[in-house]
CSV table of C-alpha atoms and ligand atoms in Angstrom, one decimal:
chain,number,residue,atom,x,y,z
A,1,MET,CA,-28.7,103.8,0.2
A,2,ASN,CA,-28.4,106.5,2.9
A,3,ILE,CA,-30.3,105.3,6.0
A,4,GLU,CA,-32.1,108.5,6.7
A,5,SER,CA,-33.3,108.9,3.1
A,6,GLU,CA,-34.4,105.3,2.9
A,7,TYR,CA,-36.2,105.8,6.2
A,8,SER,CA,-37.9,109.0,5.2
A,9,THR,CA,-39.1,107.4,2.0
A,10,ARG,CA,-40.9,104.8,4.1
A,11,ILE,CA,-42.3,107.3,6.4
A,12,GLU,CA,-44.0,109.1,3.5
A,13,GLU,CA,-45.6,105.8,2.5
A,14,SER,CA,-46.8,105.0,6.0
A,15,PRO,CA,-50.5,105.5,6.7
A,16,VAL,CA,-51.7,109.1,7.0
A,17,VAL,CA,-54.0,109.9,9.8
A,18,SER,CA,-57.2,111.5,8.4
A,19,SER,CA,-58.3,114.8,9.9
A,20,GLU,CA,-61.7,113.4,10.8
A,21,ASP,CA,-60.0,110.7,12.7
A,22,SER,CA,-59.8,112.2,16.1
A,23,ASP,CA,-59.7,109.0,18.1
A,24,LEU,CA,-56.3,109.1,19.9
A,25,SER,CA,-55.9,105.4,20.3
A,26,LYS,CA,-56.5,104.9,16.6
A,27,GLN,CA,-53.9,107.5,15.8
A,28,GLU,CA,-51.5,105.8,18.2
A,29,MET,CA,-52.1,102.5,16.5
A,30,GLN,CA,-51.6,103.9,13.1
A,31,LYS,CA,-48.3,105.5,14.2
A,32,LYS,CA,-47.1,102.0,15.2
A,33,THR,CA,-48.3,100.4,11.9
A,34,ILE,CA,-46.2,100.2,8.8
A,35,SER,CA,-46.5,98.5,5.5
A,36,GLY,CA,-43.4,97.2,3.7
A,37,PHE,CA,-41.3,96.9,6.9
A,38,SER,CA,-39.5,93.9,5.4
A,39,LYS,CA,-38.3,96.0,2.5
A,40,LEU,CA,-36.5,98.5,4.7
A,41,SER,CA,-32.7,98.2,5.2
A,42,LYS,CA,-31.7,96.7,8.6
A,43,ARG,CA,-30.6,100.2,9.8
A,44,ALA,CA,-33.9,101.7,8.7
A,45,LYS,CA,-35.9,98.9,10.4
A,46,LEU,CA,-33.9,99.5,13.6
A,47,ARG,CA,-34.5,103.3,13.4
A,48,TRP,CA,-38.3,102.8,12.7
A,49,VAL,CA,-38.7,100.5,15.7
A,50,ALA,CA,-36.6,102.7,18.0
A,51,GLU,CA,-38.5,105.9,17.1
A,52,HIS,CA,-41.9,104.4,17.3
A,53,PHE,CA,-41.7,102.2,20.4
A,54,PHE,CA,-39.1,103.8,22.7
A,55,THR,CA,-38.7,107.0,24.5
A,56,GLU,CA,-34.9,107.3,23.9
A,57,PRO,CA,-34.5,106.1,20.3
A,58,GLU,CA,-30.9,107.1,19.9
A,59,ALA,CA,-29.9,105.1,23.1
A,60,VAL,CA,-31.8,102.1,21.9
A,61,ILE,CA,-30.2,102.2,18.5
A,62,ARG,CA,-26.8,102.4,20.1
A,63,GLU,CA,-27.6,99.5,22.4
A,64,LEU,CA,-29.0,97.2,19.7
A,65,LYS,CA,-26.2,98.0,17.4
A,66,SER,CA,-23.7,97.2,20.1
A,67,PHE,CA,-24.8,93.6,19.7
A,68,TRP,CA,-24.1,93.5,15.9
A,69,HIS,CA,-21.3,91.2,15.0
A,70,GLY,CA,-18.0,93.0,14.4
A,71,ASP,CA,-17.4,91.0,11.3
A,72,GLU,CA,-19.9,92.0,8.6
A,73,GLN,CA,-19.7,88.7,6.8
A,74,GLN,CA,-20.6,86.8,10.0
A,75,GLN,CA,-23.4,89.2,10.7
A,76,LYS,CA,-24.8,88.6,7.2
A,77,VAL,CA,-24.8,84.9,7.8
A,78,ILE,CA,-26.7,85.4,11.1
A,79,ASP,CA,-29.2,87.8,9.6
A,80,ASP,CA,-30.0,85.4,6.8
A,81,PHE,CA,-31.2,82.8,9.3
A,82,SER,CA,-34.4,84.8,9.8
A,83,GLU,CA,-36.3,87.8,8.7
A,84,ASN,CA,-36.6,91.5,9.8
A,85,THR,CA,-33.5,91.2,12.0
A,86,ILE,CA,-32.4,94.4,13.8
A,87,SER,CA,-29.9,92.9,16.2
A,88,ASN,CA,-28.7,89.7,17.8
A,89,PHE,CA,-30.1,88.3,21.0
A,90,VAL,CA,-27.2,87.0,23.1
A,91,LEU,CA,-27.4,84.0,25.4
A,92,PRO,CA,-24.7,82.4,27.5
A,93,PHE,CA,-22.6,79.7,25.8
A,94,GLY,CA,-21.3,77.5,28.7
A,95,ILE,CA,-19.5,74.2,29.0
A,96,ALA,CA,-20.3,71.2,31.1
A,97,PRO,CA,-17.1,69.1,31.3
A,98,ASN,CA,-16.6,65.5,32.3
A,99,LEU,CA,-19.5,63.8,30.5
A,100,LYS,CA,-18.3,60.2,30.1
A,101,ILE,CA,-20.5,58.1,27.7
A,102,ASN,CA,-19.6,54.6,26.9
A,103,GLY,CA,-16.1,55.3,28.0
A,104,LYS,CA,-15.6,58.4,25.9
A,105,THR,CA,-15.3,61.8,27.6
A,106,TYR,CA,-16.9,65.0,26.3
A,107,ALA,CA,-17.0,68.7,27.2
A,108,VAL,CA,-20.6,69.6,26.4
A,109,PRO,CA,-21.5,73.0,25.0
A,110,MET,CA,-24.8,74.4,26.5
A,111,VAL,CA,-26.7,77.5,25.5
A,112,ILE,CA,-29.1,78.5,28.2
A,113,GLU,CA,-30.2,81.6,30.0
A,114,GLU,CA,-31.2,79.9,33.3
A,115,SER,CA,-28.7,80.0,36.1
A,116,SER,CA,-27.6,76.8,37.9
A,117,VAL,CA,-28.4,74.5,34.9
A,118,VAL,CA,-24.8,74.2,33.6
A,119,ALA,CA,-23.5,73.9,37.1
A,120,ALA,CA,-26.0,71.2,37.9
A,121,ALA,CA,-25.2,69.2,34.8
A,122,SER,CA,-21.5,69.5,35.4
A,123,SER,CA,-21.9,68.3,39.0
A,124,ALA,CA,-23.9,65.2,37.9
A,125,MET,CA,-21.5,64.4,35.1
A,126,LYS,CA,-18.6,64.5,37.6
A,127,PHE,CA,-20.5,62.4,40.1
A,128,TRP,CA,-21.2,59.7,37.6
A,129,MET,CA,-17.7,59.9,36.0
A,130,ASN,CA,-16.3,58.1,39.1
A,131,ARG,CA,-19.2,55.5,39.1
A,132,GLY,CA,-18.8,54.1,35.6
A,133,GLY,CA,-20.1,57.1,33.6
A,134,PHE,CA,-23.2,57.2,31.4
A,135,LYS,CA,-24.1,54.4,29.1
A,136,ALA,CA,-26.1,55.1,25.9
A,137,GLU,CA,-27.5,53.3,22.9
A,138,VAL,CA,-29.5,54.4,19.9
A,139,ILE,CA,-32.4,52.1,19.5
A,140,ASP,CA,-33.6,53.3,16.1
A,141,THR,CA,-33.3,56.3,13.8
A,142,GLN,CA,-36.5,56.4,11.7
A,143,LYS,CA,-38.1,59.8,10.9
A,144,LEU,CA,-41.7,60.1,9.8
A,145,GLY,CA,-43.9,62.1,7.5
A,146,GLN,CA,-47.5,62.1,6.3
A,147,VAL,CA,-49.6,62.9,3.3
A,148,HIS,CA,-53.1,63.6,4.5
A,149,PHE,CA,-55.7,63.2,1.8
A,150,SER,CA,-59.4,62.7,1.0
A,151,TRP,CA,-60.6,60.0,-1.3
A,152,SER,CA,-64.3,59.8,-2.1
A,153,GLY,CA,-64.1,56.6,-4.1
A,154,ASP,CA,-64.4,53.0,-2.9
A,155,PRO,CA,-61.9,52.3,0.0
A,156,ALA,CA,-61.4,48.7,-1.3
A,157,THR,CA,-60.3,50.1,-4.7
A,158,LEU,CA,-57.7,52.3,-3.0
A,159,ARG,CA,-56.4,49.4,-1.0
A,160,GLU,CA,-56.2,47.0,-4.0
A,161,LEU,CA,-54.4,49.6,-6.1
A,162,PHE,CA,-52.0,50.6,-3.3
A,163,PRO,CA,-49.1,48.4,-4.4
A,164,GLN,CA,-49.2,50.1,-7.8
A,165,ILE,CA,-49.6,53.5,-6.3
A,166,GLU,CA,-46.6,53.0,-4.0
A,167,ALA,CA,-44.5,51.9,-7.0
A,168,LYS,CA,-45.4,55.1,-8.8
A,169,LEU,CA,-44.7,57.2,-5.7
A,170,ARG,CA,-41.3,55.7,-5.2
A,171,ALA,CA,-40.4,55.9,-8.9
A,172,ASP,CA,-41.4,59.6,-9.2
A,173,ALA,CA,-39.5,60.4,-6.0
A,174,ALA,CA,-36.3,58.5,-7.0
A,175,PRO,CA,-34.5,61.6,-8.3
A,176,LEU,CA,-35.2,63.4,-5.0
A,177,SER,CA,-34.0,60.5,-2.9
A,178,LYS,CA,-31.0,59.5,-5.0
A,179,ASN,CA,-28.4,61.5,-2.9
A,180,MET,CA,-29.9,60.3,0.4
A,181,GLU,CA,-29.8,56.7,-0.8
A,182,ALA,CA,-26.1,57.2,-1.8
A,183,ARG,CA,-25.5,58.2,1.9
A,184,GLY,CA,-27.3,55.1,3.1
A,185,GLY,CA,-30.7,56.6,3.7
A,186,GLY,CA,-33.9,57.1,1.8
A,187,ILE,CA,-37.6,56.2,2.0
A,188,LEU,CA,-38.2,53.2,4.2
A,189,HIS,CA,-41.9,52.2,4.5
A,190,VAL,CA,-45.0,53.7,2.9
A,191,GLU,CA,-48.2,52.8,4.6
A,192,LEU,CA,-51.8,53.5,3.7
A,193,LEU,CA,-54.0,54.4,6.6
A,194,ASP,CA,-57.8,54.4,6.4
A,195,LEU,CA,-59.1,57.0,8.9
A,196,THR,CA,-62.6,57.3,7.6
A,197,ASP,CA,-64.0,56.3,11.0
A,198,GLU,CA,-62.6,59.5,12.4
A,199,GLU,CA,-63.2,61.9,9.5
A,200,ALA,CA,-65.2,61.3,6.3
A,201,ASP,CA,-63.1,60.3,3.3
A,202,TYR,CA,-59.8,60.8,5.3
A,203,TYR,CA,-56.8,58.7,4.4
A,204,GLN,CA,-53.1,59.1,5.1
A,205,LEU,CA,-49.9,58.0,3.7
A,206,LYS,CA,-47.6,57.4,6.6
A,207,VAL,CA,-44.0,57.3,5.4
A,208,SER,CA,-40.9,56.5,7.3
A,209,PHE,CA,-37.4,57.7,6.4
A,210,GLU,CA,-33.8,57.2,7.2
A,211,THR,CA,-32.0,60.6,6.9
A,212,CYS,CA,-28.5,59.5,8.2
A,213,ASP,CA,-26.7,62.5,9.7
A,214,SER,CA,-29.2,65.1,8.7
A,215,MET,CA,-32.3,66.1,10.6
A,216,GLY,CA,-33.9,65.6,7.1
A,217,ALA,CA,-36.8,68.1,7.2
A,218,ASN,CA,-36.3,69.4,3.7
A,219,PHE,CA,-35.7,66.0,2.3
A,220,ILE,CA,-38.8,64.5,3.9
A,221,ASN,CA,-41.0,67.5,3.0
A,222,SER,CA,-39.9,67.4,-0.6
A,223,ILE,CA,-40.6,63.7,-0.9
A,224,LEU,CA,-44.0,64.1,0.7
A,225,GLU,CA,-45.0,66.9,-1.6
A,226,GLN,CA,-43.9,64.8,-4.6
A,227,PHE,CA,-45.9,61.9,-3.2
A,228,GLY,CA,-49.0,64.1,-3.1
A,229,LYS,CA,-48.6,65.1,-6.7
A,230,SER,CA,-47.9,61.6,-7.8
A,231,LEU,CA,-51.0,60.3,-6.0
A,232,GLN,CA,-53.2,62.8,-7.8
A,233,GLU,CA,-51.6,61.9,-11.2
A,234,PHE,CA,-52.2,58.2,-10.5
A,235,VAL,CA,-55.9,58.7,-9.8
A,236,ALA,CA,-56.3,61.0,-12.9
A,237,GLU,CA,-54.5,58.6,-15.2
A,238,PHE,CA,-55.2,55.1,-14.1
A,239,PRO,CA,-57.6,53.3,-16.6
A,240,ALA,CA,-59.4,51.2,-14.0
A,241,LEU,CA,-60.4,54.3,-12.1
A,242,LYS,CA,-62.2,55.7,-15.2
A,243,ASP,CA,-65.6,54.9,-13.8
A,244,GLU,CA,-64.8,55.7,-10.2
A,245,GLU,CA,-65.5,59.0,-8.8
A,246,ARG,CA,-61.9,60.1,-9.2
A,247,SER,CA,-61.7,62.5,-6.4
A,248,VAL,CA,-58.5,62.7,-4.4
A,249,GLU,CA,-57.7,65.9,-2.7
A,250,ILE,CA,-54.3,66.4,-1.0
A,251,ILE,CA,-55.0,68.2,2.2
A,252,MET,CA,-51.4,68.6,3.4
A,253,ALA,CA,-48.0,66.9,3.1
A,254,ILE,CA,-45.6,67.4,6.0
A,255,LEU,CA,-43.1,65.6,8.2
A,256,SER,CA,-44.3,64.6,11.7
A,257,ASN,CA,-42.2,65.9,14.6
A,258,TYR,CA,-43.4,62.9,16.6
A,259,THR,CA,-40.7,60.3,15.9
A,260,PRO,CA,-41.0,57.6,18.5
A,261,ASP,CA,-38.7,55.4,16.5
A,262,CYS,CA,-35.9,57.8,16.4
A,263,LEU,CA,-35.1,56.8,19.9
A,264,VAL,CA,-32.1,56.8,22.2
A,265,ARG,CA,-31.7,55.3,25.6
A,266,THR,CA,-29.2,56.5,28.2
A,267,TRP,CA,-28.6,55.3,31.8
A,268,VAL,CA,-26.4,55.3,34.8
A,269,GLU,CA,-26.2,52.5,37.3
A,270,CYS,CA,-24.1,51.4,40.3
A,271,PRO,CA,-24.3,49.3,43.4
A,272,VAL,CA,-26.4,51.3,45.9
A,273,GLU,CA,-23.5,51.6,48.4
A,274,GLN,CA,-21.6,53.6,45.8
A,275,LEU,CA,-24.2,56.4,46.1
A,276,GLU,CA,-22.6,57.2,49.5
A,277,GLY,CA,-21.8,60.9,49.3
A,278,ALA,CA,-24.6,61.8,47.0
A,279,CYS,CA,-26.2,63.5,49.9
A,280,LYS,CA,-24.7,64.5,53.3
A,281,ASP,CA,-27.9,64.0,55.3
A,282,LEU,CA,-28.9,60.5,53.9
A,283,ASN,CA,-26.9,57.3,53.7
A,284,ALA,CA,-26.7,55.6,50.3
A,285,ALA,CA,-29.7,53.3,50.7
A,286,GLY,CA,-31.8,56.2,52.0
A,287,PHE,CA,-30.8,58.4,49.1
A,288,ALA,CA,-31.6,55.6,46.5
A,289,ASP,CA,-35.0,55.1,48.1
A,290,LYS,CA,-36.0,58.7,48.3
A,291,PHE,CA,-34.6,59.5,44.8
A,292,SER,CA,-36.4,56.6,43.2
A,293,LYS,CA,-39.6,57.5,45.0
A,294,ALA,CA,-39.4,61.1,43.5
A,295,VAL,CA,-39.0,59.6,40.0
A,296,ARG,CA,-42.0,57.3,40.6
A,297,ILE,CA,-44.1,60.3,41.7
A,298,ALA,CA,-43.2,62.0,38.4
A,299,ARG,CA,-44.5,59.0,36.6
A,300,ILE,CA,-47.7,59.0,38.5
A,301,ASP,CA,-48.6,62.7,38.6
A,302,PRO,CA,-48.7,64.8,35.5
A,303,TYR,CA,-48.2,68.1,37.4
A,304,ARG,CA,-44.9,66.8,38.8
A,305,ALA,CA,-44.1,65.1,35.5
A,306,THR,CA,-44.3,68.4,33.6
A,307,THR,CA,-41.7,70.1,36.0
A,308,HIS,CA,-39.6,67.0,36.1
A,309,ASN,CA,-39.5,66.8,32.3
A,310,LYS,CA,-38.8,70.5,32.1
A,311,GLY,CA,-35.7,69.9,34.1
A,312,ILE,CA,-34.7,67.2,31.6
A,313,PHE,CA,-35.2,69.7,28.7
A,314,ASN,CA,-33.1,72.3,30.6
A,315,GLY,CA,-30.2,70.0,29.6
A,316,ILE,CA,-31.5,68.7,26.3
A,317,ASP,CA,-32.5,72.1,24.8
A,318,ALA,CA,-29.2,73.7,25.8
A,319,VAL,CA,-27.2,71.2,23.8
A,320,VAL,CA,-29.7,71.1,21.0
A,321,LEU,CA,-29.5,74.9,20.7
A,322,ALA,CA,-25.7,74.9,21.0
A,323,THR,CA,-25.4,72.4,18.1
A,324,GLY,CA,-27.8,74.4,15.8
A,325,ASN,CA,-30.7,71.9,16.1
A,326,ASP,CA,-34.4,72.6,16.3
A,327,PHE,CA,-35.3,72.7,20.0
A,328,ARG,CA,-39.0,73.3,19.3
A,329,ALA,CA,-39.2,70.0,17.4
A,330,ILE,CA,-37.3,68.2,20.1
A,331,GLU,CA,-39.6,69.5,22.9
A,332,ALA,CA,-42.8,68.8,21.0
A,333,CYS,CA,-41.7,65.3,20.3
A,334,GLY,CA,-40.5,64.6,23.8
A,335,HIS,CA,-43.7,65.8,25.4
A,336,THR,CA,-45.9,63.7,23.0
A,337,TYR,CA,-43.6,60.7,23.8
A,338,ALA,CA,-44.1,61.4,27.5
A,339,ALA,CA,-47.8,60.9,27.0
A,340,LYS,CA,-47.6,57.9,24.7
A,341,ASP,CA,-49.6,55.6,27.0
A,342,GLY,CA,-52.4,58.2,27.4
A,343,GLN,CA,-51.1,59.9,30.4
A,344,TYR,CA,-48.3,62.5,30.6
A,345,ARG,CA,-45.5,60.9,32.6
A,346,SER,CA,-41.9,61.4,33.6
A,347,LEU,CA,-39.4,60.6,30.7
A,348,THR,CA,-36.9,59.1,33.2
A,349,GLN,CA,-37.3,56.0,35.2
A,350,CYS,CA,-35.5,54.7,38.3
A,351,GLU,CA,-35.2,51.2,39.7
A,352,VAL,CA,-33.4,49.9,42.8
A,353,LYS,CA,-33.2,46.1,42.5
A,354,ASP,CA,-30.8,43.5,43.9
A,355,GLY,CA,-28.7,46.2,45.4
A,356,ILE,CA,-28.2,48.0,42.1
A,357,PHE,CA,-29.4,51.6,41.5
A,358,LYS,CA,-30.4,52.3,37.8
A,359,PHE,CA,-31.7,55.5,36.4
A,360,TRP,CA,-32.5,55.9,32.8
A,361,LEU,CA,-34.1,58.0,30.0
A,362,ASP,CA,-35.7,56.9,26.8
A,363,ILE,CA,-36.2,59.8,24.5
A,364,PRO,CA,-36.8,60.4,20.8
A,365,LEU,CA,-34.3,62.9,19.4
A,366,ALA,CA,-34.6,63.7,15.7
A,367,ILE,CA,-31.4,65.8,15.3
A,368,GLY,CA,-28.7,66.3,12.7
A,369,THR,CA,-25.0,67.0,12.5
A,370,VAL,CA,-25.1,68.1,8.8
A,371,GLY,CA,-27.3,70.5,7.1
A,372,GLY,CA,-29.5,73.2,8.6
A,373,LEU,CA,-27.7,75.6,11.0
A,374,THR,CA,-25.2,72.9,12.1
A,375,LYS,CA,-22.5,74.2,9.8
A,376,LEU,CA,-23.8,77.7,9.0
A,377,HIS,CA,-24.0,79.0,12.6
A,378,PRO,CA,-20.4,79.7,13.6
A,379,LEU,CA,-20.9,78.6,17.2
A,380,ALA,CA,-22.9,75.6,16.3
A,381,HIS,CA,-20.1,74.6,14.1
A,382,ARG,CA,-17.6,75.1,16.9
A,383,SER,CA,-19.9,73.1,19.3
A,384,LEU,CA,-19.8,70.1,17.0
A,385,GLU,CA,-16.0,70.4,16.7
A,386,LEU,CA,-15.8,70.6,20.5
A,387,LEU,CA,-17.7,67.3,20.6
A,388,GLY,CA,-15.3,65.7,18.1
A,389,ASN,CA,-17.6,66.2,15.1
A,390,PRO,CA,-20.0,63.4,16.1
A,391,ASN,CA,-22.4,61.7,13.7
A,392,ALA,CA,-26.1,62.1,14.4
A,393,GLN,CA,-26.3,58.9,16.5
A,394,GLU,CA,-23.4,60.0,18.7
A,395,LEU,CA,-25.0,63.4,19.2
A,396,MET,CA,-28.3,61.8,20.2
A,397,MET,CA,-26.4,60.0,23.0
A,398,ILE,CA,-24.6,63.2,24.1
A,399,ILE,CA,-27.9,65.2,24.2
A,400,ALA,CA,-29.8,62.4,26.0
A,401,ALA,CA,-27.0,61.9,28.6
A,402,THR,CA,-27.0,65.6,29.3
A,403,GLY,CA,-30.7,65.5,29.9
A,404,LEU,CA,-30.3,62.6,32.2
A,405,ALA,CA,-27.5,64.3,34.1
A,406,GLN,CA,-29.6,67.4,34.5
A,407,ASN,CA,-32.5,65.4,35.8
A,408,PHE,CA,-30.3,63.5,38.2
A,409,ALA,CA,-28.9,66.8,39.6
A,410,ALA,CA,-32.3,68.4,39.9
A,411,VAL,CA,-34.0,65.5,41.7
A,412,ARG,CA,-30.9,65.0,43.9
A,413,SER,CA,-31.2,68.6,45.0
A,414,LEU,CA,-35.0,68.4,45.4
A,415,VAL,CA,-34.9,65.3,47.7
A,416,THR,CA,-32.0,66.6,49.7
A,417,THR,CA,-31.2,70.4,50.1
A,418,GLY,CA,-34.0,71.7,47.9
A,419,ILE,CA,-33.1,73.7,44.8
A,420,GLN,CA,-33.3,77.2,46.3
A,421,GLN,CA,-29.9,76.9,48.0
A,422,GLY,CA,-28.1,76.6,44.7
A,423,HIS,CA,-30.4,79.0,42.9
A,424,MET,CA,-30.0,81.6,45.5
A,425,LYS,CA,-26.3,81.5,45.3
A,426,MET,CA,-26.5,82.2,41.5
A,427,HIS,CA,-29.2,84.8,42.2
A,428,LEU,CA,-26.9,86.5,44.6
A,429,LEU,CA,-24.1,86.6,42.1
A,430,ASN,CA,-26.5,88.0,39.4
A,431,ILE,CA,-27.6,90.8,41.7
A,432,LEU,CA,-24.0,91.6,42.8
A,433,ASN,CA,-23.0,91.8,39.1
A,434,HIS,CA,-25.9,94.0,38.4
A,435,LEU,CA,-24.9,96.3,41.2
A,436,GLY,CA,-21.3,96.4,40.1
A,437,ALA,CA,-19.8,94.7,43.1
A,438,THR,CA,-16.1,94.3,43.3
A,439,GLU,CA,-14.4,90.9,43.8
A,440,GLN,CA,-13.9,91.6,47.5
A,441,GLU,CA,-17.6,92.7,47.9
A,442,VAL,CA,-18.7,89.5,46.2
A,443,LYS,CA,-16.6,87.5,48.7
A,444,ASP,CA,-18.0,89.4,51.6
A,445,ALA,CA,-21.6,89.1,50.3
A,446,ILE,CA,-21.3,85.3,49.9
A,447,VAL,CA,-20.3,85.0,53.6
A,448,HIS,CA,-22.9,87.5,54.8
A,449,PHE,CA,-25.8,85.8,52.9
A,450,LYS,CA,-24.8,82.2,53.8
A,451,ASP,CA,-27.7,82.0,56.3
A,452,LYS,CA,-29.9,84.9,55.1
A,453,VAL,CA,-32.6,85.4,52.5
A,454,VAL,CA,-31.3,86.9,49.2
A,455,SER,CA,-33.4,89.7,47.7
A,456,PHE,CA,-32.4,92.6,45.5
A,457,THR,CA,-33.1,95.1,48.3
A,458,ALA,CA,-31.2,93.1,50.9
A,459,VAL,CA,-28.1,92.9,48.7
A,460,ARG,CA,-28.3,96.6,47.8
A,461,GLU,CA,-28.6,97.5,51.5
A,462,PHE,CA,-25.6,95.2,52.3
A,463,LEU,CA,-23.5,96.9,49.6
A,464,ASP,CA,-24.5,100.4,50.7
A,465,TRP,CA,-23.4,99.4,54.2
A,466,LEU,CA,-20.2,97.9,53.0
A,467,ARG,CA,-19.5,101.0,50.9
A,468,GLY,CA,-20.1,103.3,53.9
A,469,LYS,CA,-23.2,104.8,52.4
A,470,ALA,CA,-25.5,103.4,55.1
A,471,PRO,CA,-24.7,103.5,58.8
A,472,LYS,CA,-26.2,100.1,59.6
A,473,LEU,CA,-27.9,97.2,58.0
A,474,ALA,CA,-31.6,96.9,58.2
A,475,GLU,CA,-32.7,93.9,60.3
B,1,MEV,C1,-35.9,74.3,37.1
B,1,MEV,O1,-35.6,74.9,35.9
B,1,MEV,C2,-36.0,72.8,36.9
B,1,MEV,C3,-36.5,72.0,38.1
B,1,MEV,O2,-37.8,72.5,38.6
B,1,MEV,C4,-36.7,70.6,37.6
B,1,MEV,C5,-37.4,69.7,38.6
B,1,MEV,O3,-38.2,70.2,39.4
B,1,MEV,O4,-37.1,68.5,38.5
B,1,MEV,C6,-35.5,72.1,39.2
C-alpha cells in the first residue's frame, strides 16, 4: 500500500476535535493521540510520529530511515523481535580481547554505550592473563518457577494428597517436557509450600528445572501453566475431595527470575608480590590492602555496594546483550542475590591470606546459547561464534569473568588514580569527534588537556584557537 494513502486513511480515523472543545492543551493532546497505531505500516508509523512530535519531520524521517538495515530480510528479522518499530537503535559492539578462563582464551563481545567500560575490561583481562588468568566453575544450573494458588480446603488434605497431585502434574506435562528430557533436562523437583501464615489460603508450587543450553523461559512457563490446569482438574475430579470445599484458584503461574541455584563462581588469585605494577603509587602489599578494603566497604555499605555492583553489571550486561540474552532478568536476579542475607552487599569478595591475594564473584546467571534471540539476532549469533559457540555453562563462566574483570578494573582505578582520569580521556575524544576534529587536532588536544579540566566549552575554544578562529585561549 502507498505510504501516503495508508497514512491519510489513519488520519481520517484519528480523533476529531469538537468545536466546543476550545481547550488548547486538550487539542494538543488529541493531536498526539492515535488509535490503531500498531496497524499502520512501518513507514506510516514513522511518518505519523515525525509529523506529530517533531518540528522538522522530513529530516527526522530521513535520519531514522538511515538506521534501517540495508538488507530487507535482516530488517524484517529485527522488526519482528518487538512491536511498533520505526527504526533501529544502534549501540557500539566492542571487543575485550585476552580473557583467559581455565586456560582457554577468548575475545569477548560487549555491547555497551558507556565509554571506558570495554577499555577497563580489556586492561584487567590483560593484567590477569600474565598472572594465571581467570578461573571459573559452574556450581549449579537449576532454574525455578512457581504456581501461586489459593486453596480454601483443609491444609492437611492438600499435603496428604500431594504425592498423587504431583504424579498427575508430571504425567500431564510429559508431552511438553519430552524434548527437554531428550536433551538431558526437564522438571527436577516439585515442592508444595504452605504460605497461609503470610496470606490467607495462599499456597505455592515451587518447581525447579534443568533447561540445558536454553534459558528456558518458554519451556518453564508452558509447564507451569499446565501444572495450574492439572491442579484444578485434580481437585475437581478426585473422589476423596467430594465433601471438601473444592476451591482451588490459580492466581498465576510464571518462572522466577531469582535463580540462586543457577550459580557460577569466578576468581583470580596470585601471590601478593605479583601485584607489583598494578598501581604506580603503591607497592604490591599496599595495593592488595587498599583494594581488599574497598571491596569490604562495598560489602558493609549498601550505598557503595550498589555502585560497586553497577560496575560489575557494566561488564555482565554488555556480554549478555551481545549474546542475545535477557539483561533485565540477569540484573534483577543479581540484585536479589546481592541482598540474600537481608542486606544488599557487594557481589564480589576479596581476601588477602597467607601472602595470597584472591578476588572472586559468585553470581546466578540464567542464560542460554540456544533459543530466544541467540540465533535469530545476526550479531548475537556472531558473538557466540566469536566465543567458539560455547554451551550455556561455558557462557556463564565467560560472562561472570567479564563482570569480575570489570570490577577489578573499576576498583583498581578508584583506589589509585580515581576514575575521572580514564573517563575524561574518553570524554575528550567524544567531544573532539563531535566537533569534527582531525587526527592531528586530536593529538594536539590530548597533549593540551593532559593537565587541564575537560569540558565542552574548553575543547571548543581550544579547537577554535588551533584553527585560527580565536586569537588566544581563555584562561
Ligand atoms: C561506572 O559506570 C562504574 C563505577 O562507578 C563502578 C564502581 O564505582 O565500582 C566506576
